[in-house]
Every structure is written in structure tokens, then in C-alpha cells.
Amino acid sequence: MTTVLPPKQEGTYTFASQPRAVPQRKKYREAVPQNPDGPMQYGNIMYDRRVVRGNTYAQHTLPATAQPDPIEIQRQQENRRRAIARKRAKDQLRPRSPDPVEGRKHIDVQTELYLEELSDRVEEADQECQTDAFLDRPPSPLFIPAKTGMDVATQIYEGDLFDFDVEVKPILEVLVGKTVEQSLLEVMEEEELANLRQQQRAFEELRNAELVEQQRLEEQERRHREEKERRMKQQREILRKEKETAEKIAARAFAQSYLADLVPSVFGTLSDNGYFFDPVERDVEQGFLPWLMDQVTYELDRSELGRLALDGLLREVVSKRIDIYDALAAGSAPASAADGRISAAPNSGSKEGEESTLEKPEEESAMSTVIEGGEAPAPLAAAPEGEEEQQAAPTEAAEGAESGEKAEAEATPEEPAAEAEAPAAGGEEEAGHSAAAAAATTTTTTTKDQKITKIQQQHNNNNNNNNNNNNNNNNNNIQQCSSSSSNNNNNNNNNYDKNNIQQCSSSSSNNNNNNNNNNNNNNNNNNNNNNYNNNNNNNDDKNNKSTLLEKISDQEKRIFSERLTTK
Amino acid sequence: MAGVVISASYPPNIDPTRTPLAYGDRAIPRLNRELNDERLLVRQRAVVSLCDHLHDPEHIAEALRNDIGMSLKNLLKDQDLTVRQKATECLFVMAGHALGRDSFLETESIYPVAKLFDDAEDIARKNAHLCVMRISETPPGAEGIVKAQFVGVLVNKLQTELNEIKELILDTLHFCMREDTQCALEANAMEAFTLLLKHELPVIRAKAARDIMDLSVPLAGKDRAVACGTLQLLKDMLIDPTKEVRANAAGAIMTITITTKGKYTALNCGSIPPLVALVDDLNSEVRLNAIKALTCLSEAPEGRQKLLEHVEKIRNHENDHIAAVAKAAKIAVKVITWLP
């Protein structure tokens, strides 16, 4: 709805508005009142404020000139303003009563002494009237048109539509049938399974029984068979043993008879070769006689020396006497008497020497040699000296051995065969030192050393029962065995080859058994055994594990064989 | 008045847990399709209906023709418990028939089923074991299980499982051992069975004794049994009230006492008196096994000596109505009265 207020220029009034439809008037108020401030929507022209009412000729009209004087207008405005301001100021000056409380209004009240009847005032009474609150629109009731037409009824009695029993049968049959079938199936299934099980069980029973029977019979068979085999084996063993014994006996008898005369022949040969000797005789032959001869030679030499001295004396005496006689017998002196004496002097001297020597047939030969070899007294003198020294050495050694408790008696047999083997036949020196710091019993026995030129030193310190068995069958072996400390050191060193340098030093601890059996050439064995508690060191080279005794027997065998071959 | 509208949903009384079967020979193909559906609900319902449907052998044949085996195998790996459980149940039902067993072996469904042995839910495990047990009853099935090396797994499960499942495992092992005892021995089955001999349930005791009997058939088993001290426990079981227990205990004794060592161990335990008492038992299997056990024991001289007193009792059974018992009695009498 648009209304356009026309500018008030002409005296006419125009009004134009867009045509609009008349709004429907609602019976009930709406929730929100519309447009409280806008111009009221009038329908009546008489109530429209815009319509001029009353006399129109007395109205304020605008002056002819359309354009009012701006100064006039301004002045009028000012006047108006002033008036308003005056009024306001007056109002303000006037004492007022305070503003009324909310919801009330002031009213004039007569406060003079004499009240004045107000006749122009109408008696008022407030009367209120209030409509009920607006209710919401109730739902429209169901429109049920009035019943029209004829009533018709119909009724289905039993048996009209269908016969239940008849109709239900097939359905029921199907239902029940299916159910029963299903359940039958399941039950049959289970029955079948149960039967299967039953059969299985029966079968299993039988099967187990049979199985067990079979196994039992197997077992039985096995046992019987084993028993039989065992018995047979036993029998066979017995037979075999018998046969073996019989054979052994036969072999023994035969061997006995065969070897019956082996022993005598062996002994015969040995004794022929001189292996069985009377030790006393041998000793006498070898030790005593040379010594005797030496002594004899010594004595003879001494006697010769004496005789020579005597000869010298005699010669001097004789020569002096000759001189004297010459001097005396410058004239005459018999010179024949002096020659006789001179010749008699050496003889007497020799005879004296003879008496002084021992009485043995060999001595004479020795004497004769001494006398005849009188030209070389020096080497002879030297020889006995050497022999003396030699003799001194073994005697010293003997003394040493006696004093100390280590006796190394070495018998050197003078077999030619043995000497043939020995290229360097030197003297043998052995020095045995026994540091008897601890006065313990140390016995060292060296058995049967048959080779020469060995330098052997043994240092045994701190010893309890040191048994050093050294079997050296070699040439040029240098062996040092130094076993120190502790108890029970058994050093068995068997060396069978040439050029054998062996050092065994076992120190400390208890019970060191060092068995060194070396059968190699040129082997240098340095066995330093610092062991504790029962160390048995058996060094066997070349698969030789023979015992000491066997070694000895081997040794003897070897020598024997060598003897045989060289013989 | 009710509305006359053909409703799209099913009538309210139908079992919501299963799909209705389509008519005739559309049933199985539709079920097969639904089994492989992606929606869980559809699968569940399909497998439940299938399970009931398969009780009929003809249906099994048809189902297998439609390749249900592969679908079921895939379902075994499903996430949902119901599907798994019902699928194993289907397999279990199918395994009751030869066709089903064959298809099981062909599709090699043993592997996913065996994975279910470790399932968290009891019902799935139980069904899986049921299925495997049925399968093992047939020789190819037992062979398949042995070849897939599940014997060891099963023996281990014996320790930890529930009683019902223990029963099933014992049955499975019984059949497997008919095929091959080697892997069971290696898996220490003898010790496991010996432990179970003391179980409170008589069924489990009986089955354990039966399994021991099977396991003792080879020589290694016999030695192992003697080593584990089984004979003592078996002897105690001879006086058990349950007849299966007695029968199986006697059976186990009879297999173990074939070796000399077993014989003497049994004699030392004093097993002759209870065995003699069992000879007159009502149950034929008990009698049979007892007589056989006595036969084995009488191979040893000491046994023979003791049994000479009881020969008469055994002779009475030579006319027993069960043929096997009669025969066994005759053999026993012969062995007892044997002279070297």
C-alpha cells in the first residue's frame, strides 16, 4: 500500500494510491499485532486525518507567493522556539510535585478550607471487563456424515466358507510331516551313527584281541627262538673251547719235545762263548791282575830307580875311588877291581829290586821289560803315573761313592765285541754328586750301562726315594737328569740310540714317574716336568711300549744278537 | 479391519534367525549365494538354514554338487562367532556321511578348522573338534589329520581344554593312532594319557585307557608306557565301577604286558588278582580283555605259576556264548598249562 503525499503547492488536493485489495478482517486476533506505529489503516474517509475538515475559508492558507520569505520563516521559527523555551522555563520554575509512581496518575485535589463542589465532573466508576484468554483452535471434529441408507448385515456360519478340519488336514499334514521327517532324519542319523559305533566297538574288541594275540605269539616265538639260539651258541662255545684246549695241549706237547734240547744247546753255546763266567775269577782276571801287574811294574820301577840311584852312587863312588886310586896310583893302580864292582852294582840293585817286587810269574816278565826298557824311564814313569791317576780316579770315585750314598758302580765288561762297537774308547768319567742337604734316602741305581763315553750328571736335590734308572745303550749320550724336590721321583731313562741328549728335570710335587724310552737317533729330549702330584710321563718313541724289564731283556737280546753276528 | 495390503515383510511368526528356503532345487543355489553375501545378517541366516537342511543325505549330495564345501570353508574364517560356529556344525553334519567326508578332504578344510581349535569361544571349538572327530573315523581322514601334523596340537590341547572337548580329542586321537602312532609318541601323548587316567569323569578315564591301549601297540609305545608308570594306575582302574573303564584298562594292560619288561612290571604291581576277578564280569569286552591280559602274563614263569591256581575259573569260560571270549579262554588255558 503505497500512498504518495503530494507536495502542497497548488490549492488542490490530490491523493493517489495504488489500488489494493481489501484485507480480510480476521475474527480472531493474531499473535503479533502488526504496525502499531504506522498510520492506522482507515476505511472511513471522515476519520482520516488527512482530510480537511470544517471551514475551508478560514484556514491557514499559504501566501500567494509560493516562496515564503526565508527570513520570515526563520523569524517565525525563532519566535516559536522562544515561546516554547519560555513556557518550559516557566514550567520548570513552578514547583511540581514529584512524578507519580509507576502505574498511577496525579489528580488535583482540593486542599482549601472550603471545598468546592465540582459539578462539572461526572462521577466515574471504573468498570472492567475482560474477555477470556483466547483459546487455540480445537481440531475439527470428524465429519461423520449422518447415516443414510439401509442397513444390511451378513453372517458367516461355521461350515460356510470352509470346513476347517478338512482344509487344515493337508496343511497340518505337511507341517507335521515335514517336522516328523526332519526329526526322523535326525534320529535315524543318530541311530545309524550309534549302530556304526556299536559295530565299531565290537570290531575293535575283536581287533584288539587279535592284535594282542598276534603280538603275544610273536613275542613268544621270539623268546623261544632267542632261547634256542642262546643254547646253541653256548653249545658251540663249549665245543670250540674244547677244541682249543685240545689243540693247545697238542701244541704244548709238541713244543716241549721240540725245544727239549734247545736249552742245553743254548747254554752250551753261551758257555762256549764265555758268557757264563765266574765273577770272582773274572774280577780277579780283570781287576786284580792288572792292578797286580801295575803294582809289580811300580815296584819294579821303584826298585830300578833305586838300582839306578844305587848305580849312580856306586858309579860316583867308583869314579871317585878311581880318581883317588888314579891319584894314588898315579904310578900303579889295579883298574880291574873297579870294573868288577861297577858291573856288580847294577846287578845288586836289580836284585834288590827283584826282592822288593811281588812274587808272580808275570812280574818277572814285567821286570824284564822294565829292565830292558830302562832307556825310557820317563815314559814308563809317566805311564804308571797315568795309571796311578787312573787308578786314583776310580778309587776316588769309589770313595765318593762310599761316602756319598750314591754309588754308581759300573762294570765295564771287556768284551771285544763291545769295544769294537765303541769307536771312541775313552775313559769314562762319572762324577756323582749327592747333595745330601736333606738326609733322605736316595738310592740311585744305574744298571748295566754298557757303552762308554757318557757324561752323566745327576743332581738330586731334596729327595725322597729318587730312583733313577738310566739305561743308556748308546754312544755319546749326554744325559742330565735333575730331579728336584718332593717325593718319589722315578726317572727311568732308557736311551737306545746314538747321540742322545736328554734332559729330564722334574721338579716339585709327588710321585713323578718319568719313563723316557727313546729309540731314535739324534733326538734331543728336554723333558721339563714341573708337575704336581703323580705325573707319569712315559715318552715312548717309535711305538715302543715295553717295560723296563723288557728293555733290559731287549738290551740283552740286542747285545746277544750282536755278539752272535760279530762272532 | 485389517488393511488389505500385501506386505513386503515376512509374516510375524516365522523364525527370524533363518532364511526361508526357496522352492525345490533353487534352495541350495540361493543359500550358496547368500553364504557369500557381504551382509552379516544374511550370511548368518543362510548358514543356520543350511545347517538344518543338511540333515538329509540327499540334500548333502545336492549341496556338494553346488560347491557348498568351498563356501563353508570361506565362512570358517569369518569374524562373527555365529557364522563360524554354524559353519562348523554344517561341516560336522556333513562329515557324518561319506560324501561329506570326501568333500572335506578335497577342499582341505582341515586347516581352517584346526585354526578354530584356538578360538576363544567354547562352542566354536567344540564344533570344530566334533567335526574333526567325525573326519578321523575314516582312514583317509585319519591319515589326512596325521599328515597335516595335528596330532601334536591335539595332544597339547588335552591339557588345557574343557572336559567335553577332552572327550572329543581323545576320540580323535584314538582314530588317528590306528593310522600312525609315531607322531603321538613324539608328542608325549603317553604322559598326557597317563595324567588323564586320574580324571574324575569315568568317560574320560575310559577313553584315556583306550588311547593308551592304542598307543601301546608298537614296541616303542609299550616301553614308554612302562617308563611312565602307567601300569600301576591301570591296575587301580580295574576295580572301577564303570564297565568301559574296566574294559579299557584291561585292554591297555593286555597290550603293554606283551613285552617282558611290561610283564614283570605288571606282576610286581600285583595285577593278577583284579584281573582274575574281572574274568567273571558281566560285560563281554571286560571278560575278553581280562582273559587276554592273563594270557600275556602267563607267558612269564612267575605268572604261570600264580595262574595255575585260577585255571579252573578260566576254563569255565571256554563255553561262553561270545565266540571271542571262548576262544580267548581256550588259548589262555593252553598257555597257562604249557610246560617247556
PDB file of N, CA and C in Angstrom, chain A residues 277-326:
ATOM      1  N   PHE A 277     130.539-116.706  33.319  1.00  0.00           N
ATOM      2  CA  PHE A 277     131.852-116.655  33.941  1.00  0.00           C
ATOM      3  C   PHE A 277     131.690-116.556  35.419  1.00  0.00           C
ATOM      4  N   ASP A 278     132.727-116.993  36.005  1.00  0.00           N
ATOM      5  CA  ASP A 278     132.769-116.869  37.442  1.00  0.00           C
ATOM      6  C   ASP A 278     133.149-115.427  37.756  1.00  0.00           C
ATOM      7  N   PRO A 279     132.303-114.731  38.417  1.00  0.00           N
ATOM      8  CA  PRO A 279     132.606-113.310  38.630  1.00  0.00           C
ATOM      9  C   PRO A 279     133.897-113.080  39.400  1.00  0.00           C
ATOM     10  N   VAL A 280     134.121-113.966  40.325  1.00  0.00           N
ATOM     11  CA  VAL A 280     135.355-113.782  41.108  1.00  0.00           C
ATOM     12  C   VAL A 280     136.554-113.936  40.201  1.00  0.00           C
ATOM     13  N   GLU A 281     136.422-115.033  39.397  1.00  0.00           N
ATOM     14  CA  GLU A 281     137.545-115.283  38.500  1.00  0.00           C
ATOM     15  C   GLU A 281     137.730-114.110  37.554  1.00  0.00           C
ATOM     16  N   ARG A 282     136.556-113.659  37.027  1.00  0.00           N
ATOM     17  CA  ARG A 282     136.626-112.550  36.077  1.00  0.00           C
ATOM     18  C   ARG A 282     137.230-111.326  36.735  1.00  0.00           C
ATOM     19  N   ASP A 283     136.708-111.116  37.911  1.00  0.00           N
ATOM     20  CA  ASP A 283     137.204-109.937  38.607  1.00  0.00           C
ATOM     21  C   ASP A 283     138.685-110.036  38.843  1.00  0.00           C
ATOM     22  N   VAL A 284     139.023-111.263  39.298  1.00  0.00           N
ATOM     23  CA  VAL A 284     140.447-111.456  39.531  1.00  0.00           C
ATOM     24  C   VAL A 284     141.205-111.209  38.251  1.00  0.00           C
ATOM     25  N   GLU A 285     140.650-111.816  37.151  1.00  0.00           N
ATOM     26  CA  GLU A 285     141.355-111.673  35.883  1.00  0.00           C
ATOM     27  C   GLU A 285     141.456-110.215  35.478  1.00  0.00           C
ATOM     28  N   GLN A 286     140.381-109.542  35.627  1.00  0.00           N
ATOM     29  CA  GLN A 286     140.331-108.208  35.027  1.00  0.00           C
ATOM     30  C   GLN A 286     140.799-107.115  35.955  1.00  0.00           C
ATOM     31  N   GLY A 287     140.449-107.276  37.163  1.00  0.00           N
ATOM     32  CA  GLY A 287     140.747-106.178  38.052  1.00  0.00           C
ATOM     33  C   GLY A 287     142.017-106.384  38.815  1.00  0.00           C
ATOM     34  N   PHE A 288     142.035-107.550  39.353  1.00  0.00           N
ATOM     35  CA  PHE A 288     143.102-107.783  40.308  1.00  0.00           C
ATOM     36  C   PHE A 288     144.446-107.911  39.603  1.00  0.00           C
ATOM     37  N   LEU A 289     144.434-108.684  38.531  1.00  0.00           N
ATOM     38  CA  LEU A 289     145.724-108.942  37.894  1.00  0.00           C
ATOM     39  C   LEU A 289     146.358-107.692  37.301  1.00  0.00           C
ATOM     40  N   PRO A 290     145.529-106.900  36.558  1.00  0.00           N
ATOM     41  CA  PRO A 290     146.177-105.684  36.051  1.00  0.00           C
ATOM     42  C   PRO A 290     146.734-104.828  37.179  1.00  0.00           C
ATOM     43  N   TRP A 291     145.949-104.754  38.183  1.00  0.00           N
ATOM     44  CA  TRP A 291     146.419-103.965  39.312  1.00  0.00           C
ATOM     45  C   TRP A 291     147.703-104.550  39.849  1.00  0.00           C
ATOM     46  N   LEU A 292     147.626-105.862  39.903  1.00  0.00           N
ATOM     47  CA  LEU A 292     148.826-106.530  40.394  1.00  0.00           C
ATOM     48  C   LEU A 292     150.021-106.199  39.521  1.00  0.00           C
ATOM     49  N   MET A 293     149.775-106.334  38.203  1.00  0.00           N
ATOM     50  CA  MET A 293     150.836-106.032  37.257  1.00  0.00           C
ATOM     51  C   MET A 293     151.311-104.619  37.417  1.00  0.00           C
ATOM     52  N   ASP A 294     150.357-103.763  37.616  1.00  0.00           N
ATOM     53  CA  ASP A 294     150.747-102.358  37.777  1.00  0.00           C
ATOM     54  C   ASP A 294     151.583-102.183  39.015  1.00  0.00           C
ATOM     55  N   GLN A 295     151.089-102.817  40.020  1.00  0.00           N
ATOM     56  CA  GLN A 295     151.859-102.707  41.264  1.00  0.00           C
ATOM     57  C   GLN A 295     153.249-103.253  41.064  1.00  0.00           C
ATOM     58  N   VAL A 296     153.247-104.413  40.388  1.00  0.00           N
ATOM     59  CA  VAL A 296     154.549-105.036  40.142  1.00  0.00           C
ATOM     60  C   VAL A 296     155.433-104.101  39.361  1.00  0.00           C
ATOM     61  N   THR A 297     154.856-103.570  38.295  1.00  0.00           N
ATOM     62  CA  THR A 297     155.639-102.649  37.483  1.00  0.00           C
ATOM     63  C   THR A 297     156.129-101.482  38.325  1.00  0.00           C
ATOM     64  N   TYR A 298     155.215-101.017  39.138  1.00  0.00           N
ATOM     65  CA  TYR A 298     155.546 -99.895  40.004  1.00  0.00           C
ATOM     66  C   TYR A 298     156.723-100.245  40.900  1.00  0.00           C
ATOM     67  N   GLU A 299     156.560-101.415  41.504  1.00  0.00           N
ATOM     68  CA  GLU A 299     157.631-101.837  42.412  1.00  0.00           C
ATOM     69  C   GLU A 299     158.940-102.002  41.663  1.00  0.00           C
ATOM     70  N   LEU A 300     158.789-102.654  40.513  1.00  0.00           N
ATOM     71  CA  LEU A 300     159.996-102.866  39.719  1.00  0.00           C
ATOM     72  C   LEU A 300     160.614-101.534  39.342  1.00  0.00           C
ATOM     73  N   ASP A 301     159.786-100.642  38.974  1.00  0.00           N
ATOM     74  CA  ASP A 301     160.325 -99.325  38.615  1.00  0.00           C
ATOM     75  C   ASP A 301     161.041 -98.714  39.806  1.00  0.00           C
ATOM     76  N   ARG A 302     160.346 -98.876  40.897  1.00  0.00           N
ATOM     77  CA  ARG A 302     160.992 -98.287  42.093  1.00  0.00           C
ATOM     78  C   ARG A 302     162.324 -98.920  42.366  1.00  0.00           C
ATOM     79  N   SER A 303     162.223-100.281  42.245  1.00  0.00           N
ATOM     80  CA  SER A 303     163.495-100.956  42.509  1.00  0.00           C
ATOM     81  C   SER A 303     164.528-100.551  41.490  1.00  0.00           C
ATOM     82  N   GLU A 304     164.098-100.391  40.258  1.00  0.00           N
ATOM     83  CA  GLU A 304     165.041 -99.985  39.234  1.00  0.00           C
ATOM     84  C   GLU A 304     165.587 -98.611  39.534  1.00  0.00           C
ATOM     85  N   LEU A 305     164.634 -97.788  39.958  1.00  0.00           N
ATOM     86  CA  LEU A 305     165.044 -96.443  40.319  1.00  0.00           C
ATOM     87  C   LEU A 305     166.083 -96.486  41.415  1.00  0.00           C
ATOM     88  N   GLY A 306     165.742 -97.361  42.352  1.00  0.00           N
ATOM     89  CA  GLY A 306     166.685 -97.498  43.439  1.00  0.00           C
ATOM     90  C   GLY A 306     168.040 -97.991  42.925  1.00  0.00           C
ATOM     91  N   ARG A 307     167.875 -98.999  42.049  1.00  0.00           N
ATOM     92  CA  ARG A 307     169.117 -99.547  41.499  1.00  0.00           C
ATOM     93  C   ARG A 307     169.897 -98.525  40.696  1.00  0.00           C
ATOM     94  N   LEU A 308     169.113 -97.754  39.962  1.00  0.00           N
ATOM     95  CA  LEU A 308     169.776 -96.701  39.181  1.00  0.00           C
ATOM     96  C   LEU A 308     170.460 -95.728  40.122  1.00  0.00           C
ATOM     97  N   ALA A 309     169.705 -95.389  41.143  1.00  0.00           N
ATOM     98  CA  ALA A 309     170.324 -94.483  42.102  1.00  0.00           C
ATOM     99  C   ALA A 309     171.571 -95.112  42.681  1.00  0.00           C
ATOM    100  N   LEU A 310     171.331 -96.395  43.018  1.00  0.00           N
ATOM    101  CA  LEU A 310     172.483 -97.102  43.574  1.00  0.00           C
ATOM    102  C   LEU A 310     173.625 -97.108  42.579  1.00  0.00           C
ATOM    103  N   ASP A 311     173.230 -97.412  41.312  1.00  0.00           N
ATOM    104  CA  ASP A 311     174.265 -97.406  40.277  1.00  0.00           C
ATOM    105  C   ASP A 311     174.957 -96.077  40.234  1.00  0.00           C
ATOM    106  N   GLY A 312     174.186 -95.099  40.322  1.00  0.00           N
ATOM    107  CA  GLY A 312     174.785 -93.774  40.273  1.00  0.00           C
ATOM    108  C   GLY A 312     175.759 -93.559  41.421  1.00  0.00           C
ATOM    109  N   LEU A 313     175.201 -93.955  42.573  1.00  0.00           N
ATOM    110  CA  LEU A 313     176.052 -93.807  43.748  1.00  0.00           C
ATOM    111  C   LEU A 313     177.356 -94.573  43.547  1.00  0.00           C
ATOM    112  N   LEU A 314     177.116 -95.824  43.168  1.00  0.00           N
ATOM    113  CA  LEU A 314     178.287 -96.686  43.016  1.00  0.00           C
ATOM    114  C   LEU A 314     179.242 -96.084  42.000  1.00  0.00           C
ATOM    115  N   ARG A 315     178.641 -95.620  40.893  1.00  0.00           N
ATOM    116  CA  ARG A 315     179.484 -95.068  39.852  1.00  0.00           C
ATOM    117  C   ARG A 315     180.302 -93.899  40.382  1.00  0.00           C
ATOM    118  N   GLU A 316     179.549 -93.116  41.110  1.00  0.00           N
ATOM    119  CA  GLU A 316     180.253 -91.950  41.657  1.00  0.00           C
ATOM    120  C   GLU A 316     181.342 -92.366  42.622  1.00  0.00           C
ATOM    121  N   VAL A 317     180.915 -93.323  43.489  1.00  0.00           N
ATOM    122  CA  VAL A 317     181.920 -93.803  44.444  1.00  0.00           C
ATOM    123  C   VAL A 317     183.087 -94.377  43.706  1.00  0.00           C
ATOM    124  N   VAL A 318     182.711 -95.191  42.733  1.00  0.00           N
ATOM    125  CA  VAL A 318     183.787 -95.849  41.994  1.00  0.00           C
ATOM    126  C   VAL A 318     184.628 -94.835  41.270  1.00  0.00           C
ATOM    127  N   SER A 319     183.959 -93.910  40.656  1.00  0.00           N
ATOM    128  CA  SER A 319     184.717 -92.897  39.911  1.00  0.00           C
ATOM    129  C   SER A 319     185.573 -92.083  40.845  1.00  0.00           C
ATOM    130  N   LYS A 320     185.001 -91.814  41.984  1.00  0.00           N
ATOM    131  CA  LYS A 320     185.815 -91.082  42.970  1.00  0.00           C
ATOM    132  C   LYS A 320     187.002 -91.913  43.393  1.00  0.00           C
ATOM    133  N   ARG A 321     186.558 -93.164  43.648  1.00  0.00           N
ATOM    134  CA  ARG A 321     187.670 -94.037  44.045  1.00  0.00           C
ATOM    135  C   ARG A 321     188.696 -94.153  42.938  1.00  0.00           C
ATOM    136  N   ILE A 322     188.201 -94.210  41.699  1.00  0.00           N
ATOM    137  CA  ILE A 322     189.144 -94.300  40.595  1.00  0.00           C
ATOM    138  C   ILE A 322     190.041 -93.076  40.572  1.00  0.00           C
ATOM    139  N   ASP A 323     189.317 -92.008  40.784  1.00  0.00           N
ATOM    140  CA  ASP A 323     190.138 -90.780  40.822  1.00  0.00           C
ATOM    141  C   ASP A 323     191.168 -90.851  41.920  1.00  0.00           C
ATOM    142  N   ILE A 324     190.643 -91.308  43.086  1.00  0.00           N
ATOM    143  CA  ILE A 324     191.574 -91.397  44.211  1.00  0.00           C
ATOM    144  C   ILE A 324     192.673 -92.392  43.877  1.00  0.00           C
ATOM    145  N   TYR A 325     192.175 -93.555  43.346  1.00  0.00           N
ATOM    146  CA  TYR A 325     193.182 -94.544  43.015  1.00  0.00           C
ATOM    147  C   TYR A 325     194.123 -94.040  41.953  1.00  0.00           C
ATOM    148  N   ASP A 326     193.484 -93.338  40.990  1.00  0.00           N
ATOM    149  CA  ASP A 326     194.361 -92.767  39.958  1.00  0.00           C
ATOM    150  C   ASP A 326     195.377 -91.836  40.563  1.00  0.00           C
TER     151      ASP A 326
END
